[in-house]
Amino acid sequence: DAKTTQPPSMDCAEGRAANLPCNHSTISGNEYVYWYRQIHSQGPQYIIHGLKNNETNEMASLIITEDRKSSTLILPHATLRDTAVYYCIVRVMNTGFQKLVFGTGTRLLVSP
Amino acid sequence: ETGVTQTPRHLVMGMTNKKSLKCEQHLGHNAMYWYKQSAKKPLELMFVYNFKEQTENNSVPSRFSPECPNSSHLFLHLHTLQPEDSALYLCASSQETGAPLHFGNGTRLTVT
């Protein structure tokens, strides 16, 4: 699986947009970008994934650069409950089981 | 509520004890996973079961023994553990076709 690089920590003011970057310069053409987050004392939670087009759901937006070497997860209006560790993972979407390899992620702190 | 339930939430055991962790999902998923999360380390994939068959054993010591009696239940049997095995043990499930992982909230294990 392609490796990803994320900043270890970021801060964001409540109500502002949180933009979390991820570099995946060795990504292959058939590898998807996944984002998960882990709130303290809970298991990881799926947020969003995409291949090459930008994606949006009720939780976040995912912007993937045209060369697919990097992406940004956007939380449009961060709340205190968005404080968590955010993981960016790239994985081939095959027909078998999901084998996701987690890195160390970005610790996002949302402050009042 | 994630749809994946793990029991117990907390477990303290001695090095000579035998205990079991339980995971249950009623999401209709066909694949189930055990992950280990040690302090300040990324999540480590331990075992994968697909349609009740073990498809992945990530070089896990034999003192950890998984069991998957059906697609809805997964166990992790523990015996003669070491203090360094203290960690958060997370169960997850997914559809066979590669939908996102759904995680439980984990069992916090302390080996004394």
Coordinates of C-alpha atoms in Angstrom, one line a residue:
Chain A
D1 CA 0.0 0.0 0.0
A2 CA 1.2 3.6 -0.7
K3 CA 2.5 5.4 2.3
T4 CA 0.9 8.6 3.5
T5 CA 2.4 11.7 5.3
Q6 CA 0.3 13.8 7.7
P7 CA 1.2 16.6 10.1
P8 CA 1.2 15.3 13.6
S9 CA -1.1 18.0 15.0
M10 CA -3.3 20.9 14.0
D11 CA -5.4 23.4 15.8
C12 CA -8.7 24.9 14.7
A13 CA -11.2 27.4 16.2
E14 CA -14.7 26.2 16.7
G15 CA -17.0 27.2 13.8
R16 CA -14.1 27.6 11.4
A17 CA -13.2 25.2 8.6
A18 CA -10.6 22.6 9.4
N19 CA -8.4 21.6 6.4
L20 CA -6.3 18.5 7.1
P21 CA -3.6 17.7 4.5
C22 CA -2.3 14.3 3.4
N23 CA 0.6 13.5 1.0
H24 CA 0.5 10.2 -0.9
S25 CA 3.0 10.8 -3.6
T26 CA 3.5 7.1 -4.4
I27 CA -0.2 6.4 -4.9
S28 CA -1.1 4.0 -7.7
G29 CA -3.8 4.6 -10.2
N30 CA -6.2 2.1 -8.6
E31 CA -5.7 3.2 -5.0
Y32 CA -8.4 5.0 -3.2
V33 CA -7.9 7.6 -0.5
Y34 CA -9.7 6.9 2.8
W35 CA -10.2 9.1 5.8
Y36 CA -11.0 7.8 9.3
R37 CA -11.0 9.6 12.6
Q38 CA -10.6 8.3 16.2
I39 CA -12.2 10.2 19.1
H40 CA -10.6 9.5 22.4
S41 CA -11.7 6.2 24.0
Q42 CA -13.6 5.2 20.8
G43 CA -12.8 3.0 17.8
P44 CA -11.9 4.7 14.5
Q45 CA -14.9 6.0 12.5
Y46 CA -15.1 6.1 8.7
I47 CA -15.4 9.6 7.3
I48 CA -15.1 9.6 3.5
H49 CA -13.2 8.1 0.6
G50 CA -12.5 8.9 -3.1
L51 CA -10.4 7.9 -6.1
K52 CA -9.9 11.1 -8.2
N53 CA -13.0 13.2 -8.0
N54 CA -13.8 15.5 -5.1
E55 CA -16.3 13.9 -2.7
T56 CA -18.7 15.4 -0.2
N57 CA -20.9 13.8 2.4
E58 CA -22.7 14.9 5.6
M59 CA -19.5 14.8 7.6
A60 CA -16.8 16.3 5.3
S61 CA -15.4 17.1 1.9
L62 CA -12.4 15.4 0.3
I63 CA -10.4 17.3 -2.2
I64 CA -7.9 15.3 -4.3
T65 CA -5.3 17.0 -6.4
E66 CA -5.3 16.4 -10.1
D67 CA -2.0 14.4 -10.0
R68 CA -3.5 12.5 -6.9
K69 CA -0.3 12.9 -5.0
S70 CA -2.1 14.8 -2.1
S71 CA -5.5 15.3 -0.7
T72 CA -7.2 17.5 1.9
L73 CA -10.0 16.6 4.2
I74 CA -12.3 19.6 5.0
L75 CA -14.6 19.8 8.0
P76 CA -16.5 22.9 7.0
H77 CA -17.6 24.1 10.4
A78 CA -15.6 22.4 13.1
T79 CA -17.1 21.7 16.5
L80 CA -15.6 20.7 19.8
R81 CA -16.7 17.1 19.1
D82 CA -14.5 17.0 16.0
T83 CA -11.4 16.9 18.2
A84 CA -9.9 13.6 17.3
V85 CA -7.0 11.9 15.5
Y86 CA -7.6 11.9 11.7
Y87 CA -6.1 9.1 9.6
C88 CA -5.4 9.3 5.9
I89 CA -5.0 5.9 4.3
V90 CA -4.6 4.8 0.7
R91 CA -5.9 1.3 -0.3
V92 CA -6.7 -0.7 -3.4
M93 CA -10.5 -1.2 -3.7
N94 CA -10.4 -4.9 -4.5
T95 CA -13.1 -7.5 -4.4
G96 CA -11.8 -9.0 -1.2
F97 CA -11.6 -7.9 2.4
Q98 CA -10.4 -4.5 3.5
K99 CA -6.8 -4.5 4.8
L100 CA -6.2 -1.0 6.0
V101 CA -2.8 0.1 7.3
F102 CA -3.1 3.0 9.7
G103 CA -0.3 5.6 10.2
T104 CA 0.0 7.9 13.1
G105 CA -2.5 10.5 11.8
T106 CA -3.1 14.2 12.6
R107 CA -4.3 15.1 16.1
L108 CA -6.9 17.9 15.5
L109 CA -7.7 20.1 18.5
V110 CA -10.8 22.3 18.1
S111 CA -10.9 25.1 20.6
P112 CA -13.7 27.4 21.7
Chain B
E1 CA -23.7 3.1 18.3
T2 CA -21.4 1.7 15.6
G3 CA -23.1 -1.6 15.1
V4 CA -20.1 -3.5 16.3
T5 CA -20.2 -4.4 20.0
Q6 CA -17.2 -5.4 22.0
T7 CA -17.1 -6.9 25.5
P8 CA -15.8 -6.4 28.0
R9 CA -14.8 -2.7 27.7
H10 CA -12.1 -3.1 30.3
L11 CA -10.1 -6.2 31.3
V12 CA -7.3 -6.6 33.8
M13 CA -5.6 -10.0 33.9
G14 CA -2.5 -11.6 35.3
M15 CA 0.1 -13.2 33.1
T16 CA -1.1 -16.7 34.0
N17 CA -4.8 -16.1 33.3
K18 CA -6.9 -17.2 30.4
K19 CA -9.5 -14.7 29.1
S20 CA -11.5 -14.1 26.0
L21 CA -12.6 -10.9 24.2
K22 CA -15.8 -10.9 22.3
C23 CA -17.0 -9.0 19.3
E24 CA -20.5 -9.1 17.7
Q25 CA -21.9 -7.3 14.6
H26 CA -25.3 -7.4 13.2
L27 CA -24.6 -5.3 10.1
G28 CA -24.6 -8.3 7.7
H29 CA -20.9 -8.0 7.1
N30 CA -18.8 -10.9 5.9
A31 CA -15.4 -9.9 7.1
M32 CA -14.2 -9.3 10.6
Y33 CA -10.9 -8.0 12.0
W34 CA -8.9 -7.7 15.1
Y35 CA -6.6 -4.7 15.5
K36 CA -4.2 -3.8 18.4
Q37 CA -3.6 -0.2 19.4
S38 CA -0.7 0.3 21.8
A39 CA 0.0 3.6 23.4
K40 CA 1.5 6.1 21.0
K41 CA 1.6 3.5 18.1
P42 CA -0.5 3.1 15.0
L43 CA -3.2 0.5 14.8
E44 CA -1.8 -2.9 14.0
L45 CA -3.8 -5.4 12.1
M46 CA -3.7 -8.8 13.8
F47 CA -6.2 -11.1 12.2
V48 CA -8.8 -11.1 9.4
Y49 CA -11.7 -13.5 8.8
N50 CA -13.6 -13.5 5.6
F51 CA -16.7 -15.7 5.5
K52 CA -15.5 -17.3 8.8
E53 CA -12.2 -18.3 7.3
Q54 CA -9.0 -16.8 8.6
T55 CA -7.4 -15.0 5.7
E56 CA -4.7 -13.0 7.5
N57 CA -2.5 -13.6 10.5
N58 CA -0.1 -10.8 10.8
S59 CA 2.7 -12.6 12.6
V60 CA 0.8 -12.6 15.9
P61 CA 2.2 -14.6 18.8
S62 CA 0.4 -17.8 19.5
R63 CA -0.7 -16.6 23.0
F64 CA -3.4 -14.8 21.0
S65 CA -5.9 -17.2 19.4
P66 CA -8.8 -16.0 17.3
E67 CA -12.1 -17.8 16.7
C68 CA -14.9 -16.9 14.3
P69 CA -17.8 -19.3 14.8
N70 CA -20.0 -17.4 12.4
S71 CA -20.0 -14.2 10.4
S72 CA -21.5 -12.2 13.3
H73 CA -19.2 -13.2 16.1
L74 CA -15.5 -13.0 16.6
F75 CA -13.4 -13.9 19.7
L76 CA -9.9 -13.4 20.7
H77 CA -8.7 -15.9 23.3
L78 CA -5.8 -14.8 25.5
H79 CA -3.4 -16.9 27.5
T80 CA -0.1 -16.4 29.3
L81 CA 0.1 -12.8 28.1
Q82 CA 3.0 -10.4 28.8
P83 CA 2.7 -6.8 30.2
E84 CA 3.7 -5.4 26.8
D85 CA 0.4 -6.9 25.5
S86 CA -1.5 -4.2 27.4
A87 CA -3.3 -2.2 24.7
L88 CA -6.7 -1.3 23.2
Y89 CA -8.0 -4.3 21.2
L90 CA -10.3 -3.2 18.4
C91 CA -12.7 -5.3 16.4
A92 CA -14.0 -4.2 13.0
S93 CA -16.2 -5.6 10.3
S94 CA -16.9 -4.8 6.6
Q95 CA -18.7 -6.1 3.6
E96 CA -16.8 -8.5 1.4
T97 CA -16.9 -6.1 -1.5
G98 CA -14.8 -3.5 0.2
A99 CA -17.1 -1.1 2.0
P100 CA -15.6 0.9 4.8
L101 CA -14.6 -0.7 8.1
H102 CA -17.0 -0.4 11.1
F103 CA -15.1 -0.5 14.4
G104 CA -16.2 -1.3 17.9
N105 CA -15.1 0.9 20.8
G106 CA -12.5 -1.7 21.8
T107 CA -11.5 -3.6 24.9
R108 CA -8.9 -1.9 27.1
L109 CA -6.6 -4.7 28.3
T110 CA -4.1 -4.4 31.1
V111 CA -1.8 -7.3 31.8
T112 CA -0.3 -7.3 35.3

